[in-house]
Amino acid sequence: MSAVNLLDFDLDGLAAFCAGLGEKRFRAVQLFRWIHQKGEADFERMTDLAKSLRDKLAGRCEVRPLAVVSEHRSSDGTVKWLFDVGGGNAVETVFIPEDDRGTLCVSSQAGCAVGCRFCSTGHQGFSRNLSTGEILAQLWHAEFALRRQLQLPAGERAITNVVMMGMGEPLQNYAALVPALRTMLDDHGYGLSRRRVTVSTSGMSRMIDRLRDDCPVALAVSLHAPADDLRDALVPLNRKHNLDDLFHACQRYLERAPRDFITFEYCMLDGVNDTPGHARQLVDLVQGRSPCTTPGLQIPCKFNLIPFNPFPQSGLKRSPRERVQAFARILQDAGIVTTIRKTRGDDIDAACGQLAGEVSDRTNAKERLQRRREVIPIHSAGSAEAGA
Ligand code: SF4
């Protein structure tokens, strides 16, 4: 029987597991803090746990890291890890340092079934959902590896923000996602505020409602088009959950959201969705004047315009910089906060939309992963050291 992975539990889950071992909740809190606040995986080093509990844990549990296939650093400080999740699948995780924050972009699935036209992950197809432990292992590894590498003082966090914006549609892996989010928010875990944890979705309306009820963190929506016909072509999920459906879900979400706006992601595609006419349609869309949505339905929002990162199979091109700036100005002149995402980590293929990983539904994925191991350095994941 394989060992129980303690990264699979949020605090309530761990307390229930510990209760099954005859242990009180405060023991689960101690254990949770050792794992998520100190990065400790060795039960023997959890010195304030009773010896009897350490013995029980050692026999049946582990803190299971993901095996690191590679770690690449960009000249701008961005770090990209490729993690092996077994069966020929690998997922990517990216750390983006900025002056006032350190953001980790985390994957939720190996591959993705949504198939957005401009997304290299979508072009790979879907392999499988990640477990809670595999989602959290990305954060766990990154946080404690960075603390070590950056030689941060005890207690100082490397990662201040998490965006579920890596490979996969997080709301299609809901059961694993929610305990991972709760662990990120838990004061005994990573202690991040709800405003600093963002779930990005391509627009699964019913699941947006569930997230609002279960764990309302900040919400980003991959919009990419101002009208249903174009969005149907770029984001196939739109054929099932059209803009009116999506905007009603956004409106309901904002009733409980930790931010009072939705972030709309908009990937700028040359000649496809980037004209001044598209920008004016977008203004109408979010200000309740679009024929695609219920008249008067307005969504408080900000826009994040994303320069497209071309990849050969897409047949799409990046919009020229001047066109992106003109597009942004139209939104800003209409009173909508709009930012143009800086491209980060271009030199290590870590920019948005370049997260491709490897998935097993391609016939020769295992061989390709093996070849990749042969040409890039392999770092052993090991266990993260106590960093606090
Ligand atoms: S943009 Fe997101 S939802 Fe769309 S295919 Fe890529 S990973 Fe999936």
Tab-separated table of C-alpha atoms and ligand atoms in Angstrom:
chain	number	residue	atom	x	y	z
A	1	MET	CA	0.000	0.000	0.000
A	2	SER	CA	1.462	3.381	-0.978
A	3	ALA	CA	2.104	5.970	1.702
A	4	VAL	CA	-0.484	8.704	2.301
A	5	ASN	CA	0.729	12.000	0.813
A	6	LEU	CA	0.195	14.677	3.461
A	7	LEU	CA	0.299	17.382	0.768
A	8	ASP	CA	-3.109	16.085	-0.349
A	9	PHE	CA	-4.812	17.547	2.762
A	10	ASP	CA	-5.989	20.989	3.739
A	11	LEU	CA	-5.984	21.556	7.509
A	12	ASP	CA	-9.433	20.073	8.072
A	13	GLY	CA	-8.468	17.048	5.990
A	14	LEU	CA	-5.252	16.615	7.946
A	15	ALA	CA	-7.124	16.961	11.246
A	16	ALA	CA	-9.531	14.218	10.145
A	17	PHE	CA	-6.606	12.015	9.128
A	18	CYS	CA	-4.869	12.619	12.454
A	19	ALA	CA	-8.109	11.882	14.321
A	20	GLY	CA	-8.044	8.504	12.598
A	21	LEU	CA	-4.640	7.983	14.184
A	22	GLY	CA	-6.060	8.906	17.598
A	23	GLU	CA	-4.477	12.380	17.569
A	24	LYS	CA	-6.016	15.708	18.533
A	25	ARG	CA	-6.484	18.630	16.133
A	26	PHE	CA	-3.651	20.674	17.632
A	27	ARG	CA	-1.252	17.907	16.547
A	28	ALA	CA	-2.528	18.297	12.983
A	29	VAL	CA	-1.929	22.060	13.245
A	30	GLN	CA	1.661	21.445	14.367
A	31	LEU	CA	2.234	18.994	11.531
A	32	PHE	CA	0.644	21.327	8.960
A	33	ARG	CA	2.886	24.186	10.086
A	34	TRP	CA	6.023	22.064	9.837
A	35	ILE	CA	5.135	21.098	6.288
A	36	HIS	CA	3.843	24.370	4.862
A	37	GLN	CA	5.594	27.016	6.958
A	38	LYS	CA	8.976	25.351	7.412
A	39	GLY	CA	9.128	23.125	4.363
A	40	GLU	CA	10.010	20.101	6.458
A	41	ALA	CA	9.388	16.628	5.056
A	42	ASP	CA	11.340	14.570	7.582
A	43	PHE	CA	9.085	13.625	10.518
A	44	GLU	CA	12.112	13.020	12.754
A	45	ARG	CA	13.021	16.699	12.463
A	46	MET	CA	9.557	17.833	13.582
A	47	THR	CA	10.890	18.110	17.075
A	48	ASP	CA	7.803	19.285	18.926
A	49	LEU	CA	5.688	16.371	17.719
A	50	ALA	CA	5.336	13.527	20.192
A	51	LYS	CA	7.658	10.636	19.411
A	52	SER	CA	4.682	8.292	19.272
A	53	LEU	CA	3.074	10.429	16.528
A	54	ARG	CA	6.319	10.683	14.575
A	55	ASP	CA	6.547	6.896	14.647
A	56	LYS	CA	2.965	6.533	13.398
A	57	LEU	CA	3.575	9.000	10.573
A	58	ALA	CA	6.849	7.455	9.512
A	59	GLY	CA	5.164	4.132	8.947
A	60	ARG	CA	2.309	5.271	6.763
A	61	CYS	CA	2.759	8.836	5.429
A	62	GLU	CA	5.080	11.026	3.443
A	63	VAL	CA	5.381	14.584	2.154
A	64	ARG	CA	5.750	13.734	-1.525
A	65	PRO	CA	7.616	16.257	-3.673
A	66	LEU	CA	7.382	16.365	-7.449
A	67	ALA	CA	10.502	15.298	-9.294
A	68	VAL	CA	12.162	18.294	-10.929
A	69	VAL	CA	13.074	17.661	-14.558
A	70	SER	CA	14.624	21.086	-15.012
A	71	GLU	CA	14.941	24.541	-13.509
A	72	HIS	CA	15.604	27.438	-15.864
A	73	ARG	CA	16.347	31.031	-14.896
A	74	SER	CA	15.675	34.009	-17.081
A	75	SER	CA	17.939	37.043	-17.178
A	76	ASP	CA	14.989	39.009	-15.703
A	77	GLY	CA	14.836	36.753	-12.615
A	78	THR	CA	11.898	34.623	-13.774
A	79	VAL	CA	12.329	30.958	-12.812
A	80	LYS	CA	10.607	28.079	-14.594
A	81	TRP	CA	10.449	24.553	-13.238
A	82	LEU	CA	9.407	21.529	-15.249
A	83	PHE	CA	8.012	18.848	-12.914
A	84	ASP	CA	7.598	15.188	-13.830
A	85	VAL	CA	4.124	14.007	-12.762
A	86	GLY	CA	4.536	10.455	-14.038
A	87	GLY	CA	3.246	8.524	-17.003
A	88	GLY	CA	5.198	10.677	-19.442
A	89	ASN	CA	3.488	13.850	-18.202
A	90	ALA	CA	5.214	16.995	-17.032
A	91	VAL	CA	3.853	20.340	-15.887
A	92	GLU	CA	5.397	23.765	-15.597
A	93	THR	CA	5.467	26.281	-12.771
A	94	VAL	CA	6.795	29.823	-13.115
A	95	PHE	CA	8.018	32.323	-10.506
A	96	ILE	CA	7.860	35.987	-11.540
A	97	PRO	CA	9.685	38.398	-9.223
A	98	GLU	CA	8.699	42.058	-9.170
A	99	ASP	CA	9.728	44.942	-6.922
A	100	ASP	CA	6.861	44.568	-4.490
A	101	ARG	CA	5.809	40.941	-4.933
A	102	GLY	CA	6.779	37.444	-5.999
A	103	THR	CA	4.106	35.673	-8.031
A	104	LEU	CA	3.959	31.937	-8.650
A	105	CYS	CA	2.003	30.699	-11.656
A	106	VAL	CA	0.774	27.188	-10.836
A	107	SER	CA	-0.561	24.393	-13.097
A	108	SER	CA	-3.743	22.482	-12.295
A	109	GLN	CA	-3.814	19.830	-15.042
A	110	ALA	CA	-1.403	17.951	-17.303
A	111	GLY	CA	-2.551	19.395	-20.615
A	112	CYS	CA	-5.969	20.981	-21.025
A	113	ALA	CA	-9.233	19.911	-22.628
A	114	VAL	CA	-10.538	23.408	-23.401
A	115	GLY	CA	-8.420	23.867	-26.518
A	116	CYS	CA	-8.137	27.657	-26.800
A	117	ARG	CA	-6.694	28.458	-30.202
A	118	PHE	CA	-3.886	30.717	-29.013
A	119	CYS	CA	-2.674	28.448	-26.176
A	120	SER	CA	0.144	25.953	-26.587
A	121	THR	CA	-1.139	23.878	-23.639
A	122	GLY	CA	-4.532	23.651	-25.331
A	123	HIS	CA	-2.901	22.387	-28.513
A	124	GLN	CA	-1.413	19.437	-26.619
A	125	GLY	CA	-4.765	18.086	-25.515
A	126	PHE	CA	-5.668	16.780	-22.067
A	127	SER	CA	-3.874	14.067	-20.159
A	128	ARG	CA	-5.108	14.171	-16.541
A	129	ASN	CA	-6.031	16.233	-13.521
A	130	LEU	CA	-3.373	16.936	-10.920
A	131	SER	CA	-4.076	15.894	-7.339
A	132	THR	CA	-4.230	18.449	-4.513
A	133	GLY	CA	-0.788	17.203	-3.485
A	134	GLU	CA	0.609	17.788	-6.976
A	135	ILE	CA	-0.822	21.317	-7.102
A	136	LEU	CA	0.550	22.156	-3.653
A	137	ALA	CA	3.892	20.456	-4.308
A	138	GLN	CA	4.583	23.121	-6.950
A	139	LEU	CA	4.125	25.874	-4.361
A	140	TRP	CA	5.904	23.909	-1.638
A	141	HIS	CA	8.950	23.271	-3.799
A	142	ALA	CA	9.116	26.801	-5.223
A	143	GLU	CA	8.670	28.560	-1.858
A	144	PHE	CA	11.383	26.675	-0.021
A	145	ALA	CA	13.798	26.397	-2.951
A	146	LEU	CA	13.549	30.176	-3.428
A	147	ARG	CA	13.961	30.900	0.288
A	148	ARG	CA	17.170	28.882	0.179
A	149	GLN	CA	18.441	30.359	-3.065
A	150	LEU	CA	17.597	33.951	-2.152
A	151	GLN	CA	18.874	33.407	1.408
A	152	LEU	CA	15.787	35.062	2.840
A	153	PRO	CA	15.722	35.806	6.580
A	154	ALA	CA	13.747	33.341	8.706
A	155	GLY	CA	10.012	33.793	8.283
A	156	GLU	CA	10.229	35.918	5.114
A	157	ARG	CA	8.198	34.532	2.238
A	158	ALA	CA	9.481	34.308	-1.311
A	159	ILE	CA	6.009	33.931	-2.823
A	160	THR	CA	3.453	36.609	-2.002
A	161	ASN	CA	0.902	35.870	-4.746
A	162	VAL	CA	-0.338	32.715	-6.456
A	163	VAL	CA	-2.131	32.656	-9.792
A	164	MET	CA	-3.772	29.431	-10.972
A	165	MET	CA	-2.868	30.349	-14.510
A	166	GLY	CA	-0.384	27.674	-15.543
A	167	MET	CA	-1.324	24.591	-17.519
A	168	GLY	CA	-4.961	23.542	-17.355
A	169	GLU	CA	-8.427	24.911	-16.590
A	170	PRO	CA	-8.486	24.941	-12.765
A	171	LEU	CA	-12.281	24.810	-12.504
A	172	GLN	CA	-12.286	21.525	-14.441
A	173	ASN	CA	-10.252	20.082	-11.549
A	174	TYR	CA	-12.405	21.556	-8.814
A	175	ALA	CA	-12.240	18.808	-6.187
A	176	ALA	CA	-8.445	18.972	-6.074
A	177	LEU	CA	-8.293	22.744	-6.468
A	178	VAL	CA	-10.319	23.821	-3.430
A	179	PRO	CA	-8.237	22.082	-0.697
A	180	ALA	CA	-5.110	23.487	-2.384
A	181	LEU	CA	-6.569	27.020	-2.301
A	182	ARG	CA	-7.574	26.598	1.345
A	183	THR	CA	-4.032	25.582	2.227
A	184	MET	CA	-2.664	28.664	0.455
A	185	LEU	CA	-5.046	30.872	2.471
A	186	ASP	CA	-4.698	29.120	5.825
A	187	ASP	CA	-2.817	31.089	8.478
A	188	HIS	CA	-1.177	27.822	9.504
A	189	GLY	CA	-0.266	27.186	5.860
A	190	TYR	CA	0.963	29.872	3.456
A	191	GLY	CA	-1.183	32.623	4.983
A	192	LEU	CA	-1.948	34.403	1.700
A	193	SER	CA	-4.906	36.771	1.630
A	194	ARG	CA	-7.808	36.015	-0.706
A	195	ARG	CA	-6.838	39.000	-2.819
A	196	ARG	CA	-3.410	37.474	-3.438
A	197	VAL	CA	-4.668	34.138	-4.731
A	198	THR	CA	-6.221	34.235	-8.193
A	199	VAL	CA	-8.084	31.542	-10.076
A	200	SER	CA	-8.108	32.093	-13.810
A	201	THR	CA	-10.876	30.420	-15.778
A	202	SER	CA	-11.868	30.282	-19.411
A	203	GLY	CA	-15.455	30.806	-18.226
A	204	MET	CA	-17.123	27.796	-16.608
A	205	SER	CA	-20.155	29.618	-15.258
A	206	ARG	CA	-21.582	26.943	-12.941
A	207	MET	CA	-18.164	26.308	-11.414
A	208	ILE	CA	-17.645	30.049	-10.875
A	209	ASP	CA	-20.790	29.878	-8.719
A	210	ARG	CA	-19.369	26.979	-6.736
A	211	LEU	CA	-16.068	28.762	-6.184
A	212	ARG	CA	-17.960	31.817	-4.917
A	213	ASP	CA	-19.709	29.612	-2.351
A	214	ASP	CA	-16.726	27.467	-1.345
A	215	CYS	CA	-13.620	29.628	-1.549
A	216	PRO	CA	-14.042	33.079	-3.096
A	217	VAL	CA	-10.541	34.130	-4.089
A	218	ALA	CA	-9.730	36.716	-6.758
A	219	LEU	CA	-11.161	35.763	-10.142
A	220	ALA	CA	-9.635	36.259	-13.571
A	221	VAL	CA	-11.517	35.357	-16.738
A	222	SER	CA	-9.831	34.583	-20.052
A	223	LEU	CA	-12.037	36.693	-22.301
A	224	HIS	CA	-10.073	37.241	-25.528
A	225	ALA	CA	-13.055	38.375	-27.634
A	226	PRO	CA	-15.769	41.052	-27.369
A	227	ALA	CA	-18.574	39.027	-28.981
A	228	ASP	CA	-19.852	35.442	-29.016
A	229	ASP	CA	-19.038	34.600	-32.638
A	230	LEU	CA	-15.341	35.425	-32.257
A	231	ARG	CA	-15.126	33.932	-28.762
A	232	ASP	CA	-16.721	30.700	-30.024
A	233	ALA	CA	-13.774	30.414	-32.408
A	234	LEU	CA	-11.028	31.315	-29.907
A	235	VAL	CA	-12.339	29.742	-26.681
A	236	PRO	CA	-14.474	26.692	-27.598
A	237	LEU	CA	-16.026	26.617	-24.106
A	238	ASN	CA	-17.971	29.730	-25.119
A	239	ARG	CA	-20.286	27.576	-27.254
A	240	LYS	CA	-21.565	26.063	-23.998
A	241	HIS	CA	-21.205	29.039	-21.653
A	242	ASN	CA	-21.785	32.126	-23.787
A	243	LEU	CA	-20.954	35.685	-22.780
A	244	ASP	CA	-24.351	36.386	-21.254
A	245	ASP	CA	-24.109	33.247	-19.123
A	246	LEU	CA	-20.525	34.106	-18.154
A	247	PHE	CA	-21.281	37.733	-17.281
A	248	HIS	CA	-24.189	36.746	-15.049
A	249	ALA	CA	-21.833	34.354	-13.236
A	250	CYS	CA	-19.281	37.181	-12.874
A	251	GLN	CA	-21.977	39.441	-11.450
A	252	ARG	CA	-22.965	36.783	-8.898
A	253	TYR	CA	-19.284	36.197	-8.027
A	254	LEU	CA	-18.724	39.850	-7.253
A	255	GLU	CA	-21.361	39.660	-4.533
A	256	ARG	CA	-18.804	37.710	-2.447
A	257	ALA	CA	-15.482	38.372	-4.139
A	258	PRO	CA	-12.488	39.612	-2.180
A	259	ARG	CA	-11.895	42.174	-4.914
A	260	ASP	CA	-14.687	44.301	-6.236
A	261	PHE	CA	-13.765	43.659	-9.844
A	262	ILE	CA	-13.056	40.838	-12.261
A	263	THR	CA	-9.756	40.768	-14.124
A	264	PHE	CA	-10.338	40.070	-17.804
A	265	GLU	CA	-7.375	38.551	-19.615
A	266	TYR	CA	-7.230	39.446	-23.298
A	267	CYS	CA	-4.579	37.907	-25.537
A	268	MET	CA	-3.797	40.304	-28.410
A	269	LEU	CA	-3.845	38.485	-31.746
A	270	ASP	CA	-2.760	40.286	-34.882
A	271	GLY	CA	-5.733	40.992	-37.147
A	272	VAL	CA	-8.047	38.730	-35.133
A	273	ASN	CA	-9.246	40.610	-32.028
A	274	ASP	CA	-7.062	43.720	-31.839
A	275	THR	CA	-8.731	46.483	-33.879
A	276	PRO	CA	-10.172	49.742	-32.484
A	277	GLY	CA	-13.610	48.329	-33.343
A	278	HIS	CA	-12.957	45.309	-31.112
A	279	ALA	CA	-11.877	47.637	-28.300
A	280	ARG	CA	-15.098	49.673	-28.598
A	281	GLN	CA	-17.134	46.435	-28.605
A	282	LEU	CA	-15.339	45.434	-25.401
A	283	VAL	CA	-16.236	48.718	-23.743
A	284	ASP	CA	-19.868	48.153	-24.704
A	285	LEU	CA	-19.670	44.576	-23.447
A	286	VAL	CA	-18.540	45.411	-19.911
A	287	GLN	CA	-20.678	48.559	-19.702
A	288	GLY	CA	-23.954	46.816	-20.511
A	289	ARG	CA	-24.470	47.920	-24.119
A	290	SER	CA	-23.554	44.742	-26.017
A	291	PRO	CA	-26.087	42.746	-28.072
A	292	CYS	CA	-24.381	39.616	-26.608
A	293	THR	CA	-25.458	40.234	-23.015
A	294	THR	CA	-28.530	41.307	-21.081
A	295	PRO	CA	-29.029	45.085	-21.546
A	296	GLY	CA	-27.617	47.011	-18.589
A	297	LEU	CA	-25.511	44.102	-17.264
A	298	GLN	CA	-22.279	45.843	-16.257
A	299	ILE	CA	-19.208	44.157	-14.820
A	300	PRO	CA	-16.737	46.155	-12.704
A	301	CYS	CA	-13.460	45.009	-14.153
A	302	LYS	CA	-9.915	45.653	-15.161
A	303	PHE	CA	-8.275	44.454	-18.347
A	304	ASN	CA	-4.936	42.784	-18.698
A	305	LEU	CA	-3.801	42.831	-22.333
A	306	ILE	CA	-1.403	39.985	-23.027
A	307	PRO	CA	1.060	40.036	-25.904
A	308	PHE	CA	0.618	36.718	-27.739
A	309	ASN	CA	3.585	34.364	-27.679
A	310	PRO	CA	3.545	32.701	-31.086
A	311	PHE	CA	4.068	28.964	-31.479
A	312	PRO	CA	4.152	27.206	-34.835
A	313	GLN	CA	0.882	25.230	-34.721
A	314	SER	CA	-1.279	28.248	-33.868
A	315	GLY	CA	-1.063	30.050	-37.216
A	316	LEU	CA	-1.454	33.300	-35.213
A	317	LYS	CA	0.787	36.319	-34.816
A	318	ARG	CA	1.497	38.824	-32.046
A	319	SER	CA	-0.200	42.212	-32.426
A	320	PRO	CA	2.198	45.083	-33.085
A	321	ARG	CA	3.013	47.071	-29.962
A	322	GLU	CA	1.438	50.317	-31.295
A	323	ARG	CA	-1.856	48.524	-31.912
A	324	VAL	CA	-1.867	47.103	-28.374
A	325	GLN	CA	-1.204	50.577	-26.982
A	326	ALA	CA	-4.002	52.113	-29.096
A	327	PHE	CA	-6.348	49.327	-27.944
A	328	ALA	CA	-5.444	50.018	-24.318
A	329	ARG	CA	-6.078	53.741	-24.757
A	330	ILE	CA	-9.649	53.146	-25.973
A	331	LEU	CA	-10.396	51.078	-22.863
A	332	GLN	CA	-8.680	53.577	-20.573
A	333	ASP	CA	-10.524	56.520	-22.146
A	334	ALA	CA	-13.753	54.702	-21.294
A	335	GLY	CA	-12.672	54.628	-17.634
A	336	ILE	CA	-11.546	50.989	-17.549
A	337	VAL	CA	-8.283	50.221	-15.724
A	338	THR	CA	-6.126	48.517	-18.339
A	339	THR	CA	-2.602	47.160	-18.143
A	340	ILE	CA	-0.399	45.664	-20.805
A	341	ARG	CA	1.358	42.605	-19.428
A	342	LYS	CA	5.111	42.823	-19.540
A	343	THR	CA	6.543	39.781	-21.224
A	344	ARG	CA	8.681	37.995	-18.680
A	345	GLY	CA	10.923	34.989	-19.080
A	346	ASP	CA	10.819	35.072	-22.888
A	347	ASP	CA	14.322	33.629	-23.041
A	348	ILE	CA	13.236	30.481	-21.145
A	349	ASP	CA	9.806	30.064	-22.802
A	350	ALA	CA	8.096	31.008	-19.543
A	351	ALA	CA	5.943	33.784	-20.930
A	352	CYS	CA	2.190	33.440	-20.782
A	353	GLY	CA	0.854	30.877	-23.239
A	354	GLN	CA	4.244	29.242	-23.669
A	355	LEU	CA	3.742	26.736	-20.881
A	356	ALA	CA	3.650	23.540	-22.845
A	357	GLY	CA	5.070	20.850	-20.570
A	358	GLU	CA	4.585	17.401	-21.984
A	359	VAL	CA	1.516	15.174	-21.880
A	360	SER	CA	1.059	11.500	-22.406
A	361	ASP	CA	-1.683	11.583	-24.979
A	362	ARG	CA	0.971	12.246	-27.559
A	363	THR	CA	2.247	8.860	-28.641
A	364	ASN	CA	5.943	9.519	-28.020
A	365	ALA	CA	5.705	11.774	-24.953
A	366	LYS	CA	7.768	9.497	-22.704
A	367	GLU	CA	10.559	9.402	-25.221
A	368	ARG	CA	10.477	13.165	-25.635
A	369	LEU	CA	10.601	13.669	-21.863
A	370	GLN	CA	13.546	11.313	-21.655
A	371	ARG	CA	15.328	13.180	-24.469
A	372	ARG	CA	14.670	16.435	-22.686
A	373	ARG	CA	16.270	15.051	-19.538
A	374	GLU	CA	19.351	14.247	-21.559
A	375	VAL	CA	19.832	17.762	-22.861
A	376	ILE	CA	18.950	19.906	-19.864
A	377	PRO	CA	20.239	19.699	-16.305
A	378	ILE	CA	18.197	17.617	-13.903
A	379	HIS	CA	17.869	18.805	-10.326
A	380	SER	CA	16.669	16.377	-7.703
A	381	ALA	CA	13.571	17.649	-5.910
A	382	GLY	CA	14.572	16.187	-2.553
A	383	SER	CA	12.852	17.708	0.410
A	384	ALA	CA	12.677	21.411	0.976
A	385	GLU	CA	14.731	22.475	3.940
A	386	ALA	CA	13.343	24.269	6.896
A	387	GLY	CA	13.502	27.863	5.802
A	388	ALA	CA	11.919	29.588	8.739
B	1	SF4	S1	-5.890	29.169	-22.148
B	1	SF4	FE1	-6.255	27.959	-20.277
B	1	SF4	S2	-8.266	27.004	-20.616
B	1	SF4	FE2	-7.536	27.684	-22.648
B	1	SF4	S3	-6.496	25.856	-23.484
B	1	SF4	FE3	-4.930	27.127	-22.439
B	1	SF4	S4	-4.777	26.244	-20.393
B	1	SF4	FE4	-6.724	25.521	-21.282
